Amino acid sequence: MNTNRLDTDLLIAGGGLAGATLALALARFVPELSVTVVEAFPLSPDALPADYQPSYDARSTALAWGSRRIFDALDLWPGLSEHATPIRHIHVSDRGRFGATRLHAHEHDQEALGYVADNRWMGLSLMRALMGTSVNWLAPAEVVDMTPVSGGVRVAIQRGNEPHEVNARCLVIADGGRSGLREKLGFIARTEDYGQNALIANVSTSDSHGFTAYERFTEAGPMALLPHGSPARAGHESALVWTLSDSELSDILSLSDEQKCQKLQARFGWRLGRFTRIGQCHHYPLKLTTVAEPVRPGVALVGNAAHALHPVAGQGFNLALRGLMTLVEQFRRAVDEGLPIGDLAVLGRYQQLHREDWQQTVQFSDSLIRIFGQPLSPVAAARDVGLVGLDLMPGAKRWFARKAMGTGGRKPQVPSQALLAKAGEHDE
Ligand SMILES: Cc1cc2nc3c(=O)[nH]c(=O)nc-3n(C[C@H](O)[C@H](O)[C@H](O)COP(=O)(O)OP(=O)(O)OC[C@H]3O[C@@H](n4cnc5c(N)ncnc54)[C@H](O)[C@@H]3O)c2cc1C
């Protein structure tokens, strides 16, 4: 059988949320580069549904305010916001103890601290936007092998029965948390198992969510309830992220929906009134995976392939987005300066600029889990003081809010004014 051959500047392995967003950002900010995405699922733009109906069982992602700014810069926000529920308040509490803190968007002069968007809607919006670009999609197809060669990487791809060979000047690996390609190339990933699972489901409650996200820390682990449904009217539907041990998970999964609601009621309490319905449950084992050296000549890791976090603090994709934009900035600079895009100097700058952000974000979400996962009373008492203190001290509260909004810490401001100006030049 003949092998199909292709040359491309950039090959993105994996067209999930990270890979697809990177492709769109490259099309907008570095249109000089040819970009090919290889995705295992049939994500071809030809197969897009004509319209979108939000589903009760759709999985969703909490987007920080900083991520909205990035989607704005990609011209994606006007469409995305049609099904993105604003988070106007965050309520953090500790079950059975008195500590609690509340954050409000208006205290930060913003319309929202973040948003909850359906993953399916984000995927569809990205695909629609990509249809209008020159990005080349190979899907369903799989990257099966990679060989570093002079000036880039030779990538073997299987598309049905057809073998393809692509010579890329740079390979970006975006194949997710269980990244087989990362392992294949010998990148060293550090994984810590939390020994817990996240159960995800949409739930209905007798009281309206009032656009409030609840982060509740219980002795058995943290849980989050995020406002879901209409962006315009505060409804009665929330997206649940419930942390459970292996045995608790199998117990819960064996229950009827009514019994699941009762368990949830006992764990969460009555802040949202009665739990009246629970949708389809999905579950994931929780691990913290980080890669200290996510680049090498001609290859960079992004998204969950580079760092996978505990989902309860809702930081994983937000961090990934900032990393993607930092990488795009470096590609833009390389093209302007006539440097090869796979050069280690180019990719090394991405690593260097993104490192502090991912270290701080990993530490923030990991410490939330560890501090609040402790049932011992001195620790519990200290965190109560912490939560109350957070509520009383505007400085500390601002720090926490900026972390939650994805705007705090020493993060590179992405996209930079220089990148936005460049995109403006291309639009003219
Ligand atoms: C339960 C849960 C809740 C979460 N909630 C939040 C939240 O509220 N806020 C937040 O910011 N983050 C959240 N996250 C994190 C967020 O979901 C991830 O950061 C995000 O999905 C990462 O996307 P990705 O594209 O890196 O990986 P993935 O979404 O896993 O995509 C990888 C893609 O690569 C493809 N692929 C794999 N191997 C190959 C191959 N060999 N060849 C070609 N294609 C391949 C796959 O088909 C897939 O489409 C949550 C995560 C979990 C598990």
mmCIF file with all atom_site columns, C-alpha atoms and ligand atoms in Angstrom, residues 12-21 37-43 59-64 67 115-117 119 122 138 140-145 157-158 173-181 198-200 226 240-241 282-286 302-321 324, ligand 1:
data_model
loop_
_atom_site.group_PDB
_atom_site.id
_atom_site.type_symbol
_atom_site.label_atom_id
_atom_site.label_alt_id
_atom_site.label_comp_id
_atom_site.label_asym_id
_atom_site.label_entity_id
_atom_site.label_seq_id
_atom_site.pdbx_PDB_ins_code
_atom_site.Cartn_x
_atom_site.Cartn_y
_atom_site.Cartn_z
_atom_site.occupancy
_atom_site.B_iso_or_equiv
_atom_site.pdbx_formal_charge
_atom_site.auth_seq_id
_atom_site.auth_comp_id
_atom_site.auth_asym_id
_atom_site.auth_atom_id
_atom_site.pdbx_PDB_model_num
ATOM   1   C CA  . ILE A 1 12  ? -0.647  18.860 16.464 1.00 0.00 ? 12  ILE A CA  1
ATOM   2   C CA  . ALA A 1 13  ? -1.209  15.308 17.737 1.00 0.00 ? 13  ALA A CA  1
ATOM   3   C CA  . GLY A 1 14  ? -4.685  15.349 19.353 1.00 0.00 ? 14  GLY A CA  1
ATOM   4   C CA  . GLY A 1 15  ? -7.589  17.655 18.484 1.00 0.00 ? 15  GLY A CA  1
ATOM   5   C CA  . GLY A 1 16  ? -9.256  17.791 21.936 1.00 0.00 ? 16  GLY A CA  1
ATOM   6   C CA  . LEU A 1 17  ? -9.922  21.128 23.654 1.00 0.00 ? 17  LEU A CA  1
ATOM   7   C CA  . ALA A 1 18  ? -6.207  21.968 23.874 1.00 0.00 ? 18  ALA A CA  1
ATOM   8   C CA  . GLY A 1 19  ? -5.184  20.835 20.377 1.00 0.00 ? 19  GLY A CA  1
ATOM   9   C CA  . ALA A 1 20  ? -8.161  22.488 18.657 1.00 0.00 ? 20  ALA A CA  1
ATOM   10  C CA  . THR A 1 21  ? -7.693  25.778 20.552 1.00 0.00 ? 21  THR A CA  1
ATOM   11  C CA  . VAL A 1 37  ? -4.138  18.375 13.335 1.00 0.00 ? 37  VAL A CA  1
ATOM   12  C CA  . VAL A 1 38  ? -4.382  14.597 13.758 1.00 0.00 ? 38  VAL A CA  1
ATOM   13  C CA  . GLU A 1 39  ? -7.315  13.463 15.893 1.00 0.00 ? 39  GLU A CA  1
ATOM   14  C CA  . ALA A 1 40  ? -8.355  9.929  16.779 1.00 0.00 ? 40  ALA A CA  1
ATOM   15  C CA  . PHE A 1 41  ? -12.079 10.743 16.934 1.00 0.00 ? 41  PHE A CA  1
ATOM   16  C CA  . PRO A 1 42  ? -14.091 11.585 13.808 1.00 0.00 ? 42  PRO A CA  1
ATOM   17  C CA  . LEU A 1 43  ? -13.977 15.348 14.342 1.00 0.00 ? 43  LEU A CA  1
ATOM   18  C CA  . ARG A 1 59  ? -20.108 17.608 30.691 1.00 0.00 ? 59  ARG A CA  1
ATOM   19  C CA  . SER A 1 60  ? -18.920 21.108 31.403 1.00 0.00 ? 60  SER A CA  1
ATOM   20  C CA  . THR A 1 61  ? -15.791 23.104 32.264 1.00 0.00 ? 61  THR A CA  1
ATOM   21  C CA  . ALA A 1 62  ? -15.409 26.083 34.590 1.00 0.00 ? 62  ALA A CA  1
ATOM   22  C CA  . LEU A 1 63  ? -13.670 28.806 32.606 1.00 0.00 ? 63  LEU A CA  1
ATOM   23  C CA  . ALA A 1 64  ? -11.837 31.479 34.564 1.00 0.00 ? 64  ALA A CA  1
ATOM   24  C CA  . SER A 1 67  ? -9.839  32.321 29.793 1.00 0.00 ? 67  SER A CA  1
ATOM   25  C CA  . TYR A 1 115 ? -18.181 30.832 33.428 1.00 0.00 ? 115 TYR A CA  1
ATOM   26  C CA  . VAL A 1 116 ? -19.393 27.243 33.122 1.00 0.00 ? 116 VAL A CA  1
ATOM   27  C CA  . ALA A 1 117 ? -19.401 26.069 29.509 1.00 0.00 ? 117 ALA A CA  1
ATOM   28  C CA  . ASN A 1 119 ? -17.577 20.817 26.662 1.00 0.00 ? 119 ASN A CA  1
ATOM   29  C CA  . MET A 1 122 ? -16.895 24.435 23.247 1.00 0.00 ? 122 MET A CA  1
ATOM   30  C CA  . LEU A 1 138 ? -6.749  14.364 9.584  1.00 0.00 ? 138 LEU A CA  1
ATOM   31  C CA  . PRO A 1 140 ? -10.275 9.974  12.453 1.00 0.00 ? 140 PRO A CA  1
ATOM   32  C CA  . ALA A 1 141 ? -6.561  9.188  12.350 1.00 0.00 ? 141 ALA A CA  1
ATOM   33  C CA  . GLU A 1 142 ? -3.897  8.274  14.878 1.00 0.00 ? 142 GLU A CA  1
ATOM   34  C CA  . VAL A 1 143 ? -0.298  9.261  15.361 1.00 0.00 ? 143 VAL A CA  1
ATOM   35  C CA  . VAL A 1 144 ? 1.434   5.917  15.701 1.00 0.00 ? 144 VAL A CA  1
ATOM   36  C CA  . ASP A 1 145 ? 5.126   6.767  15.593 1.00 0.00 ? 145 ASP A CA  1
ATOM   37  C CA  . ILE A 1 157 ? -0.070  8.317  11.020 1.00 0.00 ? 157 ILE A CA  1
ATOM   38  C CA  . GLN A 1 158 ? -2.687  5.646  10.441 1.00 0.00 ? 158 GLN A CA  1
ATOM   39  C CA  . ILE A 1 173 ? 1.672   16.699 21.564 1.00 0.00 ? 173 ILE A CA  1
ATOM   40  C CA  . ALA A 1 174 ? -1.890  17.350 22.822 1.00 0.00 ? 174 ALA A CA  1
ATOM   41  C CA  . ASP A 1 175 ? -3.113  13.771 23.238 1.00 0.00 ? 175 ASP A CA  1
ATOM   42  C CA  . GLY A 1 176 ? -4.459  14.203 26.791 1.00 0.00 ? 176 GLY A CA  1
ATOM   43  C CA  . GLY A 1 177 ? -3.750  12.970 30.302 1.00 0.00 ? 177 GLY A CA  1
ATOM   44  C CA  . ARG A 1 178 ? -2.974  9.386  29.433 1.00 0.00 ? 178 ARG A CA  1
ATOM   45  C CA  . SER A 1 179 ? -0.593  10.593 26.755 1.00 0.00 ? 179 SER A CA  1
ATOM   46  C CA  . GLY A 1 180 ? 0.809   7.531  25.018 1.00 0.00 ? 180 GLY A CA  1
ATOM   47  C CA  . LEU A 1 181 ? 2.904   9.719  22.713 1.00 0.00 ? 181 LEU A CA  1
ATOM   48  C CA  . ALA A 1 198 ? -14.300 12.511 40.488 1.00 0.00 ? 198 ALA A CA  1
ATOM   49  C CA  . LEU A 1 199 ? -17.940 11.758 39.850 1.00 0.00 ? 199 LEU A CA  1
ATOM   50  C CA  . ILE A 1 200 ? -19.451 14.221 37.376 1.00 0.00 ? 200 ILE A CA  1
ATOM   51  C CA  . LEU A 1 226 ? -21.277 24.974 39.508 1.00 0.00 ? 226 LEU A CA  1
ATOM   52  C CA  . LEU A 1 240 ? -21.565 18.462 40.182 1.00 0.00 ? 240 LEU A CA  1
ATOM   53  C CA  . VAL A 1 241 ? -17.940 17.396 40.736 1.00 0.00 ? 241 VAL A CA  1
ATOM   54  C CA  . HIS A 1 282 ? -19.316 9.943  34.563 1.00 0.00 ? 282 HIS A CA  1
ATOM   55  C CA  . HIS A 1 283 ? -16.275 9.209  36.717 1.00 0.00 ? 283 HIS A CA  1
ATOM   56  C CA  . TYR A 1 284 ? -12.502 9.663  36.483 1.00 0.00 ? 284 TYR A CA  1
ATOM   57  C CA  . PRO A 1 285 ? -9.613  8.503  38.697 1.00 0.00 ? 285 PRO A CA  1
ATOM   58  C CA  . LEU A 1 286 ? -7.853  11.557 40.152 1.00 0.00 ? 286 LEU A CA  1
ATOM   59  C CA  . VAL A 1 302 ? 0.601   21.018 25.928 1.00 0.00 ? 302 VAL A CA  1
ATOM   60  C CA  . GLY A 1 303 ? -2.727  20.586 27.754 1.00 0.00 ? 303 GLY A CA  1
ATOM   61  C CA  . ASN A 1 304 ? -3.272  17.486 29.847 1.00 0.00 ? 304 ASN A CA  1
ATOM   62  C CA  . ALA A 1 305 ? -0.264  15.813 28.192 1.00 0.00 ? 305 ALA A CA  1
ATOM   63  C CA  . ALA A 1 306 ? 1.855   18.427 30.046 1.00 0.00 ? 306 ALA A CA  1
ATOM   64  C CA  . HIS A 1 307 ? -0.108  18.694 33.318 1.00 0.00 ? 307 HIS A CA  1
ATOM   65  C CA  . ALA A 1 308 ? -3.291  17.053 34.584 1.00 0.00 ? 308 ALA A CA  1
ATOM   66  C CA  . LEU A 1 309 ? -4.747  18.491 37.827 1.00 0.00 ? 309 LEU A CA  1
ATOM   67  C CA  . HIS A 1 310 ? -7.455  17.612 40.341 1.00 0.00 ? 310 HIS A CA  1
ATOM   68  C CA  . PRO A 1 311 ? -10.650 18.996 38.740 1.00 0.00 ? 311 PRO A CA  1
ATOM   69  C CA  . VAL A 1 312 ? -12.259 20.375 41.888 1.00 0.00 ? 312 VAL A CA  1
ATOM   70  C CA  . ALA A 1 313 ? -10.509 23.747 41.678 1.00 0.00 ? 313 ALA A CA  1
ATOM   71  C CA  . GLY A 1 314 ? -11.408 23.943 37.945 1.00 0.00 ? 314 GLY A CA  1
ATOM   72  C CA  . GLN A 1 315 ? -7.916  25.017 36.894 1.00 0.00 ? 315 GLN A CA  1
ATOM   73  C CA  . GLY A 1 316 ? -6.710  22.380 34.375 1.00 0.00 ? 316 GLY A CA  1
ATOM   74  C CA  . PHE A 1 317 ? -8.012  23.720 31.086 1.00 0.00 ? 317 PHE A CA  1
ATOM   75  C CA  . ASN A 1 318 ? -7.557  27.331 32.201 1.00 0.00 ? 318 ASN A CA  1
ATOM   76  C CA  . LEU A 1 319 ? -3.884  26.666 32.858 1.00 0.00 ? 319 LEU A CA  1
ATOM   77  C CA  . ALA A 1 320 ? -3.627  24.800 29.546 1.00 0.00 ? 320 ALA A CA  1
ATOM   78  C CA  . LEU A 1 321 ? -5.079  27.820 27.693 1.00 0.00 ? 321 LEU A CA  1
ATOM   79  C CA  . LEU A 1 324 ? -1.081  27.497 24.623 1.00 0.00 ? 324 LEU A CA  1
HETATM 80  C C1  . LIG B 2 .   ? -13.748 15.383 35.731 1.00 0.00 ? 1   LIG B C1  1
HETATM 81  C C2  . LIG B 2 .   ? -12.997 16.551 35.185 1.00 0.00 ? 1   LIG B C2  1
HETATM 82  C C3  . LIG B 2 .   ? -13.489 17.836 35.350 1.00 0.00 ? 1   LIG B C3  1
HETATM 83  C C4  . LIG B 2 .   ? -12.758 18.935 34.880 1.00 0.00 ? 1   LIG B C4  1
HETATM 84  N N1  . LIG B 2 .   ? -13.219 20.207 35.086 1.00 0.00 ? 1   LIG B N1  1
HETATM 85  C C5  . LIG B 2 .   ? -12.457 21.258 34.696 1.00 0.00 ? 1   LIG B C5  1
HETATM 86  C C6  . LIG B 2 .   ? -12.898 22.601 34.936 1.00 0.00 ? 1   LIG B C6  1
HETATM 87  O O1  . LIG B 2 .   ? -13.965 22.836 35.477 1.00 0.00 ? 1   LIG B O1  1
HETATM 88  N N2  . LIG B 2 .   ? -12.083 23.641 34.526 1.00 0.00 ? 1   LIG B N2  1
HETATM 89  C C7  . LIG B 2 .   ? -10.880 23.406 33.913 1.00 0.00 ? 1   LIG B C7  1
HETATM 90  O O2  . LIG B 2 .   ? -10.166 24.374 33.588 1.00 0.00 ? 1   LIG B O2  1
HETATM 91  N N3  . LIG B 2 .   ? -10.464 22.148 33.663 1.00 0.00 ? 1   LIG B N3  1
HETATM 92  C C8  . LIG B 2 .   ? -11.216 21.081 34.029 1.00 0.00 ? 1   LIG B C8  1
HETATM 93  N N4  . LIG B 2 .   ? -10.800 19.815 33.764 1.00 0.00 ? 1   LIG B N4  1
HETATM 94  C C9  . LIG B 2 .   ? -9.584  19.640 32.962 1.00 0.00 ? 1   LIG B C9  1
HETATM 95  C C10 . LIG B 2 .   ? -9.902  19.675 31.465 1.00 0.00 ? 1   LIG B C10 1
HETATM 96  O O3  . LIG B 2 .   ? -10.936 18.776 31.173 1.00 0.00 ? 1   LIG B O3  1
HETATM 97  C C11 . LIG B 2 .   ? -8.656  19.292 30.673 1.00 0.00 ? 1   LIG B C11 1
HETATM 98  O O4  . LIG B 2 .   ? -7.650  20.227 31.004 1.00 0.00 ? 1   LIG B O4  1
HETATM 99  C C12 . LIG B 2 .   ? -8.886  19.350 29.193 1.00 0.00 ? 1   LIG B C12 1
HETATM 100 O O5  . LIG B 2 .   ? -9.904  18.487 28.777 1.00 0.00 ? 1   LIG B O5  1
HETATM 101 C C13 . LIG B 2 .   ? -7.581  18.947 28.523 1.00 0.00 ? 1   LIG B C13 1
HETATM 102 O O6  . LIG B 2 .   ? -7.765  18.837 27.185 1.00 0.00 ? 1   LIG B O6  1
HETATM 103 P P1  . LIG B 2 .   ? -6.683  18.130 26.283 1.00 0.00 ? 1   LIG B P1  1
HETATM 104 O O7  . LIG B 2 .   ? -7.044  18.557 24.902 1.00 0.00 ? 1   LIG B O7  1
HETATM 105 O O8  . LIG B 2 .   ? -5.311  18.357 26.784 1.00 0.00 ? 1   LIG B O8  1
HETATM 106 O O9  . LIG B 2 .   ? -6.934  16.548 26.483 1.00 0.00 ? 1   LIG B O9  1
HETATM 107 P P2  . LIG B 2 .   ? -8.150  15.675 25.990 1.00 0.00 ? 1   LIG B P2  1
HETATM 108 O O10 . LIG B 2 .   ? -9.435  16.407 26.146 1.00 0.00 ? 1   LIG B O10 1
HETATM 109 O O11 . LIG B 2 .   ? -7.989  14.346 26.652 1.00 0.00 ? 1   LIG B O11 1
HETATM 110 O O12 . LIG B 2 .   ? -7.898  15.485 24.414 1.00 0.00 ? 1   LIG B O12 1
HETATM 111 C C14 . LIG B 2 .   ? -6.896  14.676 23.881 1.00 0.00 ? 1   LIG B C14 1
HETATM 112 C C15 . LIG B 2 .   ? -7.292  14.319 22.440 1.00 0.00 ? 1   LIG B C15 1
HETATM 113 O O13 . LIG B 2 .   ? -6.214  13.601 21.825 1.00 0.00 ? 1   LIG B O13 1
HETATM 114 C C16 . LIG B 2 .   ? -6.757  12.552 21.033 1.00 0.00 ? 1   LIG B C16 1
HETATM 115 N N5  . LIG B 2 .   ? -5.707  11.523 20.900 1.00 0.00 ? 1   LIG B N5  1
HETATM 116 C C17 . LIG B 2 .   ? -5.173  10.744 21.876 1.00 0.00 ? 1   LIG B C17 1
HETATM 117 N N6  . LIG B 2 .   ? -4.185  9.968  21.382 1.00 0.00 ? 1   LIG B N6  1
HETATM 118 C C18 . LIG B 2 .   ? -4.079  10.285 20.063 1.00 0.00 ? 1   LIG B C18 1
HETATM 119 C C19 . LIG B 2 .   ? -3.236  9.825  19.004 1.00 0.00 ? 1   LIG B C19 1
HETATM 120 N N7  . LIG B 2 .   ? -2.278  8.901  19.203 1.00 0.00 ? 1   LIG B N7  1
HETATM 121 N N8  . LIG B 2 .   ? -3.399  10.350 17.763 1.00 0.00 ? 1   LIG B N8  1
HETATM 122 C C20 . LIG B 2 .   ? -4.342  11.292 17.535 1.00 0.00 ? 1   LIG B C20 1
HETATM 123 N N9  . LIG B 2 .   ? -5.178  11.768 18.506 1.00 0.00 ? 1   LIG B N9  1
HETATM 124 C C21 . LIG B 2 .   ? -5.048  11.266 19.752 1.00 0.00 ? 1   LIG B C21 1
HETATM 125 C C22 . LIG B 2 .   ? -7.989  12.094 21.801 1.00 0.00 ? 1   LIG B C22 1
HETATM 126 O O14 . LIG B 2 .   ? -8.916  11.469 20.930 1.00 0.00 ? 1   LIG B O14 1
HETATM 127 C C23 . LIG B 2 .   ? -8.514  13.419 22.377 1.00 0.00 ? 1   LIG B C23 1
HETATM 128 O O15 . LIG B 2 .   ? -9.486  14.035 21.533 1.00 0.00 ? 1   LIG B O15 1
HETATM 129 C C24 . LIG B 2 .   ? -11.517 18.720 34.231 1.00 0.00 ? 1   LIG B C24 1
HETATM 130 C C25 . LIG B 2 .   ? -11.036 17.418 34.043 1.00 0.00 ? 1   LIG B C25 1
HETATM 131 C C26 . LIG B 2 .   ? -11.760 16.332 34.533 1.00 0.00 ? 1   LIG B C26 1
HETATM 132 C C27 . LIG B 2 .   ? -11.216 14.934 34.349 1.00 0.00 ? 1   LIG B C27 1
#
